[in-house]
PDB file of C-alpha atoms in Angstrom:
ATOM      1  CA  UNK G   1      -0.169  -0.202   0.287  1.00 46.00           C
ATOM      2  CA  UNK G   2       1.430   3.312  -0.933  1.00 48.00           C
ATOM      3  CA  UNK G   3       1.199   6.381   1.368  1.00 47.00           C
ATOM      4  CA  UNK G   4       0.265   9.405  -0.353  1.00 48.00           C
ATOM      5  CA  UNK G   5       3.104  11.813  -1.047  1.00 45.00           C
ATOM      6  CA  UNK G   6       3.839  14.658   1.400  1.00 43.00           C
ATOM      7  CA  UNK G   7       3.603  17.945   0.474  1.00 44.00           C
ATOM      8  CA  UNK G   8       6.913  18.385   0.112  1.00 44.00           C
ATOM      9  CA  UNK G   9       7.495  15.687  -2.436  1.00 40.00           C
ATOM     10  CA  UNK G  10       4.226  16.669  -4.341  1.00 40.00           C
ATOM     11  CA  UNK G  11       4.992  17.988  -8.107  1.00 48.00           C
ATOM     12  CA  UNK G  12       4.583  21.948  -7.962  1.00 51.00           C
ATOM     13  CA  UNK G  13       2.251  23.230 -11.160  1.00 54.00           C
ATOM     14  CA  UNK G  14       0.946  26.638 -11.267  1.00 51.00           C
ATOM     15  CA  UNK G  15      -2.726  27.248 -11.236  1.00 60.00           C
ATOM     16  CA  UNK G  16      -2.757  28.089 -15.204  1.00 53.00           C
ATOM     17  CA  UNK G  17      -0.371  24.898 -15.873  1.00 56.00           C
ATOM     18  CA  UNK G  18      -3.940  22.982 -17.740  1.00 61.00           C
ATOM     19  CA  UNK G  19      -3.452  21.159 -20.554  1.00 63.00           C
ATOM     20  CA  UNK G  20      -5.797  19.320 -23.110  1.00 52.00           C
ATOM     21  CA  UNK G  21      -6.852  15.832 -22.527  1.00 70.00           C
ATOM     22  CA  UNK G  22      -6.403  13.774 -25.705  1.00 68.00           C
ATOM     23  CA  UNK G  23      -8.966  15.380 -27.977  1.00 70.00           C
ATOM     24  CA  UNK G  24     -10.698  17.332 -25.507  1.00 67.00           C
ATOM     25  CA  UNK G  25      -9.408  20.765 -28.119  1.00 71.00           C
ATOM     26  CA  UNK G  26     -11.117  19.117 -30.385  1.00 76.00           C
ATOM     27  CA  UNK G  27     -14.632  18.982 -27.926  1.00 82.00           C
ATOM     28  CA  UNK G  28     -14.201  22.445 -27.036  1.00 85.00           C
ATOM     29  CA  UNK G  29     -13.923  24.272 -30.020  1.00 87.00           C
ATOM     30  CA  UNK G  30     -17.664  23.773 -31.625  1.00 90.00           C
ATOM     31  CA  UNK G  31     -18.671  24.697 -27.952  1.00 92.00           C
ATOM     32  CA  UNK G  32     -16.471  27.992 -28.287  1.00 94.00           C
ATOM     33  CA  UNK G  33     -17.059  28.721 -31.988  1.00 94.00           C
ATOM     34  CA  UNK G  34     -21.292  29.013 -31.686  1.00 94.00           C
ATOM     35  CA  UNK G  35     -21.416  32.010 -29.169  1.00 95.00           C
ATOM     36  CA  UNK G  36     -19.379  33.650 -32.250  1.00 96.00           C
ATOM     37  CA  UNK G  37     -21.401  32.308 -34.667  1.00 94.00           C
ATOM     38  CA  UNK G  38     -24.657  33.883 -32.912  1.00 94.00           C
ATOM     39  CA  UNK G  39     -22.831  37.205 -32.732  1.00 95.00           C
ATOM     40  CA  UNK G  40     -21.893  37.357 -36.393  1.00 94.00           C
ATOM     41  CA  UNK G  41     -25.523  36.198 -38.052  1.00 93.00           C
ATOM     42  CA  UNK G  42     -27.009  39.128 -35.118  1.00 94.00           C
ATOM     43  CA  UNK G  43     -25.016  41.618 -37.447  1.00 94.00           C
ATOM     44  CA  UNK G  44     -25.902  40.238 -40.899  1.00 92.00           C
ATOM     45  CA  UNK G  45     -23.209  37.525 -41.231  1.00 92.00           C
ATOM     46  CA  UNK G  46     -23.730  34.802 -43.822  1.00 90.00           C
ATOM     47  CA  UNK G  47     -22.141  31.711 -42.728  1.00 91.00           C
ATOM     48  CA  UNK G  48     -21.243  29.109 -44.768  1.00 89.00           C
ATOM     49  CA  UNK G  49     -21.214  25.323 -44.338  1.00 84.00           C
ATOM     50  CA  UNK G  50     -23.708  25.929 -41.284  1.00 79.00           C
ATOM     51  CA  UNK G  51     -25.894  22.688 -40.838  1.00 80.00           C
ATOM     52  CA  UNK G  52     -28.493  22.025 -37.837  1.00 72.00           C
ATOM     53  CA  UNK G  53     -27.575  25.772 -36.372  1.00 67.00           C
ATOM     54  CA  UNK G  54     -23.945  24.727 -36.055  1.00 78.00           C
ATOM     55  CA  UNK G  55     -21.427  26.497 -37.883  1.00 83.00           C
ATOM     56  CA  UNK G  56     -19.431  23.472 -39.108  1.00 83.00           C
ATOM     57  CA  UNK G  57     -15.047  24.095 -39.972  1.00 87.00           C
ATOM     58  CA  UNK G  58     -13.789  23.082 -43.487  1.00 87.00           C
ATOM     59  CA  UNK G  59     -10.087  22.597 -43.390  1.00 85.00           C
ATOM     60  CA  UNK G  60     -10.211  23.491 -39.781  1.00 89.00           C
ATOM     61  CA  UNK G  61     -11.321  27.171 -41.179  1.00 94.00           C
ATOM     62  CA  UNK G  62     -14.826  28.751 -40.284  1.00 93.00           C
ATOM     63  CA  UNK G  63     -16.274  30.641 -43.679  1.00 94.00           C
ATOM     64  CA  UNK G  64     -18.581  33.676 -43.976  1.00 94.00           C
ATOM     65  CA  UNK G  65     -19.688  36.368 -46.367  1.00 93.00           C
ATOM     66  CA  UNK G  66     -20.180  39.789 -45.251  1.00 93.00           C
ATOM     67  CA  UNK G  67     -21.055  42.656 -47.895  1.00 91.00           C
ATOM     68  CA  UNK G  68     -19.964  40.879 -50.782  1.00 92.00           C
ATOM     69  CA  UNK G  69     -16.636  40.199 -49.185  1.00 93.00           C
ATOM     70  CA  UNK G  70     -15.470  35.941 -48.790  1.00 95.00           C
ATOM     71  CA  UNK G  71     -13.620  35.565 -45.120  1.00 96.00           C
ATOM     72  CA  UNK G  72     -12.486  32.458 -42.651  1.00 96.00           C
ATOM     73  CA  UNK G  73     -11.250  32.122 -39.645  1.00 96.00           C
ATOM     74  CA  UNK G  74      -9.929  29.717 -37.594  1.00 95.00           C
ATOM     75  CA  UNK G  75     -10.438  28.968 -33.792  1.00 95.00           C
ATOM     76  CA  UNK G  76      -7.579  27.707 -32.342  1.00 92.00           C
ATOM     77  CA  UNK G  77      -5.310  26.621 -28.977  1.00 92.00           C
ATOM     78  CA  UNK G  78      -2.495  28.508 -28.241  1.00 90.00           C
ATOM     79  CA  UNK G  79       0.800  26.526 -26.563  1.00 83.00           C
ATOM     80  CA  UNK G  80      -1.750  23.448 -25.639  1.00 84.00           C
ATOM     81  CA  UNK G  81      -2.967  25.549 -23.197  1.00 87.00           C
ATOM     82  CA  UNK G  82      -7.041  24.690 -21.887  1.00 84.00           C
ATOM     83  CA  UNK G  83      -8.132  28.162 -21.549  1.00 91.00           C
ATOM     84  CA  UNK G  84      -5.491  29.712 -24.081  1.00 94.00           C
ATOM     85  CA  UNK G  85      -7.041  30.280 -27.824  1.00 95.00           C
ATOM     86  CA  UNK G  86      -6.475  32.427 -31.118  1.00 97.00           C
ATOM     87  CA  UNK G  87      -8.130  33.457 -33.556  1.00 97.00           C
ATOM     88  CA  UNK G  88      -6.623  33.936 -37.028  1.00 97.00           C
ATOM     89  CA  UNK G  89      -8.924  36.030 -39.461  1.00 97.00           C
ATOM     90  CA  UNK G  90      -8.198  36.364 -43.348  1.00 97.00           C
ATOM     91  CA  UNK G  91      -9.594  35.579 -46.309  1.00 95.00           C
ATOM     92  CA  UNK G  92      -9.396  32.555 -47.774  1.00 93.00           C
ATOM     93  CA  UNK G  93      -6.686  31.213 -50.353  1.00 91.00           C
ATOM     94  CA  UNK G  94      -7.971  29.332 -53.621  1.00 86.00           C
ATOM     95  CA  UNK G  95      -7.197  26.146 -52.158  1.00 81.00           C
ATOM     96  CA  UNK G  96      -9.528  26.332 -49.515  1.00 68.00           C
ATOM     97  CA  UNK G  97      -6.670  25.428 -46.711  1.00 76.00           C
ATOM     98  CA  UNK G  98      -5.018  28.430 -45.918  1.00 89.00           C
ATOM     99  CA  UNK G  99      -5.832  32.027 -44.937  1.00 95.00           C
ATOM    100  CA  UNK G 100      -4.173  35.268 -46.584  1.00 94.00           C
ATOM    101  CA  UNK G 101      -3.335  38.176 -44.720  1.00 94.00           C
ATOM    102  CA  UNK G 102      -3.992  37.001 -41.776  1.00 96.00           C
ATOM    103  CA  UNK G 103      -4.575  38.752 -38.417  1.00 97.00           C
ATOM    104  CA  UNK G 104      -4.275  36.891 -35.173  1.00 97.00           C
ATOM    105  CA  UNK G 105      -5.906  37.527 -32.049  1.00 98.00           C
ATOM    106  CA  UNK G 106      -5.010  35.620 -28.786  1.00 98.00           C
ATOM    107  CA  UNK G 107      -7.617  35.750 -25.907  1.00 98.00           C
ATOM    108  CA  UNK G 108      -9.325  33.664 -23.242  1.00 97.00           C
ATOM    109  CA  UNK G 109     -12.267  31.266 -23.384  1.00 95.00           C
ATOM    110  CA  UNK G 110     -13.912  32.753 -21.168  1.00 95.00           C
ATOM    111  CA  UNK G 111     -13.735  35.866 -22.856  1.00 98.00           C
ATOM    112  CA  UNK G 112     -15.390  34.383 -26.258  1.00 97.00           C
ATOM    113  CA  UNK G 113     -18.929  35.386 -26.297  1.00 97.00           C
ATOM    114  CA  UNK G 114     -21.651  36.728 -28.862  1.00 97.00           C
ATOM    115  CA  UNK G 115     -20.174  40.048 -28.448  1.00 98.00           C
ATOM    116  CA  UNK G 116     -16.941  38.346 -29.909  1.00 98.00           C
ATOM    117  CA  UNK G 117     -18.801  37.491 -33.149  1.00 97.00           C
ATOM    118  CA  UNK G 118     -20.035  40.817 -33.289  1.00 97.00           C
ATOM    119  CA  UNK G 119     -16.592  42.520 -33.076  1.00 98.00           C
ATOM    120  CA  UNK G 120     -15.312  40.436 -35.488  1.00 97.00           C
ATOM    121  CA  UNK G 121     -17.895  41.623 -37.902  1.00 97.00           C
ATOM    122  CA  UNK G 122     -17.189  45.074 -37.008  1.00 97.00           C
ATOM    123  CA  UNK G 123     -13.193  44.464 -37.888  1.00 97.00           C
ATOM    124  CA  UNK G 124     -13.955  42.808 -41.018  1.00 96.00           C
ATOM    125  CA  UNK G 125     -16.397  45.750 -42.312  1.00 96.00           C
ATOM    126  CA  UNK G 126     -13.742  48.294 -41.285  1.00 96.00           C
ATOM    127  CA  UNK G 127     -10.945  46.016 -43.434  1.00 95.00           C
ATOM    128  CA  UNK G 128     -13.501  45.973 -46.457  1.00 94.00           C
ATOM    129  CA  UNK G 129     -14.206  49.245 -46.673  1.00 94.00           C
ATOM    130  CA  UNK G 130     -10.479  50.656 -45.817  1.00 95.00           C
ATOM    131  CA  UNK G 131     -11.245  52.707 -42.405  1.00 96.00           C
ATOM    132  CA  UNK G 132      -9.466  52.554 -39.160  1.00 95.00           C
ATOM    133  CA  UNK G 133      -9.995  49.024 -37.409  1.00 94.00           C
ATOM    134  CA  UNK G 134     -11.670  48.942 -34.303  1.00 92.00           C
ATOM    135  CA  UNK G 135     -11.957  45.733 -31.763  1.00 96.00           C
ATOM    136  CA  UNK G 136     -12.210  47.172 -27.865  1.00 96.00           C
ATOM    137  CA  UNK G 137     -10.760  44.072 -26.750  1.00 97.00           C
ATOM    138  CA  UNK G 138      -7.379  44.343 -28.823  1.00 97.00           C
ATOM    139  CA  UNK G 139      -7.099  47.502 -30.172  1.00 92.00           C
ATOM    140  CA  UNK G 140      -4.669  48.860 -27.274  1.00 93.00           C
ATOM    141  CA  UNK G 141      -2.027  46.541 -28.549  1.00 94.00           C
ATOM    142  CA  UNK G 142       0.637  48.212 -30.980  1.00 94.00           C
ATOM    143  CA  UNK G 143       0.472  45.359 -33.248  1.00 95.00           C
ATOM    144  CA  UNK G 144      -3.193  45.578 -34.103  1.00 96.00           C
ATOM    145  CA  UNK G 145      -4.636  44.474 -36.306  1.00 95.00           C
ATOM    146  CA  UNK G 146      -2.145  42.404 -37.396  1.00 96.00           C
ATOM    147  CA  UNK G 147      -1.560  40.572 -34.035  1.00 96.00           C
ATOM    148  CA  UNK G 148      -2.865  41.652 -30.611  1.00 97.00           C
ATOM    149  CA  UNK G 149      -3.766  39.417 -27.539  1.00 97.00           C
ATOM    150  CA  UNK G 150      -6.416  40.516 -25.049  1.00 97.00           C
ATOM    151  CA  UNK G 151      -5.188  42.656 -21.670  1.00 97.00           C
ATOM    152  CA  UNK G 152      -6.579  39.260 -19.661  1.00 97.00           C
ATOM    153  CA  UNK G 153      -5.070  36.894 -21.815  1.00 96.00           C
ATOM    154  CA  UNK G 154      -1.612  38.380 -22.002  1.00 96.00           C
ATOM    155  CA  UNK G 155      -1.678  39.362 -18.198  1.00 95.00           C
ATOM    156  CA  UNK G 156      -2.680  35.258 -17.471  1.00 92.00           C
ATOM    157  CA  UNK G 157      -0.165  33.662 -19.992  1.00 93.00           C
ATOM    158  CA  UNK G 158       2.751  36.259 -19.099  1.00 92.00           C
ATOM    159  CA  UNK G 159       2.336  34.513 -15.331  1.00 88.00           C
ATOM    160  CA  UNK G 160       2.113  31.240 -16.015  1.00 87.00           C
ATOM    161  CA  UNK G 161       5.151  31.827 -18.740  1.00 87.00           C
ATOM    162  CA  UNK G 162       7.324  33.182 -15.849  1.00 85.00           C
ATOM    163  CA  UNK G 163       6.069  30.176 -13.612  1.00 80.00           C
ATOM    164  CA  UNK G 164       7.608  27.930 -16.142  1.00 76.00           C
ATOM    165  CA  UNK G 165      10.669  29.746 -16.197  1.00 64.00           C
ATOM    166  CA  UNK G 166      10.458  31.413 -18.792  1.00 58.00           C
ATOM    167  CA  UNK G 167      10.713  28.581 -21.002  1.00 53.00           C
ATOM    168  CA  UNK G 168       7.881  28.784 -22.776  1.00 44.00           C
ATOM    169  CA  UNK G 169       7.445  31.454 -26.252  1.00 50.00           C
ATOM    170  CA  UNK G 170       6.490  35.003 -25.076  1.00 46.00           C
ATOM    171  CA  UNK G 171       3.736  36.889 -26.420  1.00 46.00           C
ATOM    172  CA  UNK G 172       6.381  40.009 -27.182  1.00 48.00           C
ATOM    173  CA  UNK G 173       4.405  42.050 -24.905  1.00 44.00           C
ATOM    174  CA  UNK G 174       6.087  43.737 -22.242  1.00 40.00           C
ATOM    175  CA  UNK G 175       5.358  42.120 -18.572  1.00 36.00           C
TER     176      UNK G 175
END
């Protein structure tokens, strides 16, 4: 019979060191995409490949039409952390597998909502109309609209990264 490990011998894990179990990201992604889809629909975006009221990916991309423009986005985890996600937005390549002029936005899973979809549509409209892009969650970042992190995601990721000895890739944002 094994005795429980003493506190001195238990591994020291940071509270944000939460990684995916096998297949968990594939189960979480549809749950996170649906509020984005509802927000997109609420502001007049036409979703391609929606079945049974659910937005479906094609080659890992979610396709949409907005005011005559064809766009797509990918939702993927960052650093295999369960709580950190990235939206990559661009125009679909001819082969349908990639994105042209891609822009990346990193945020927490609990920051994803219908508002995320509405703000994504506003960003697309601004980009299509050659207007100044705005996305309140991200436009504070100096690299916006090409690349940006939400304040909450940046703070939590930097805390996690520092606790892990700084061995993980940095956000590029000064702590």
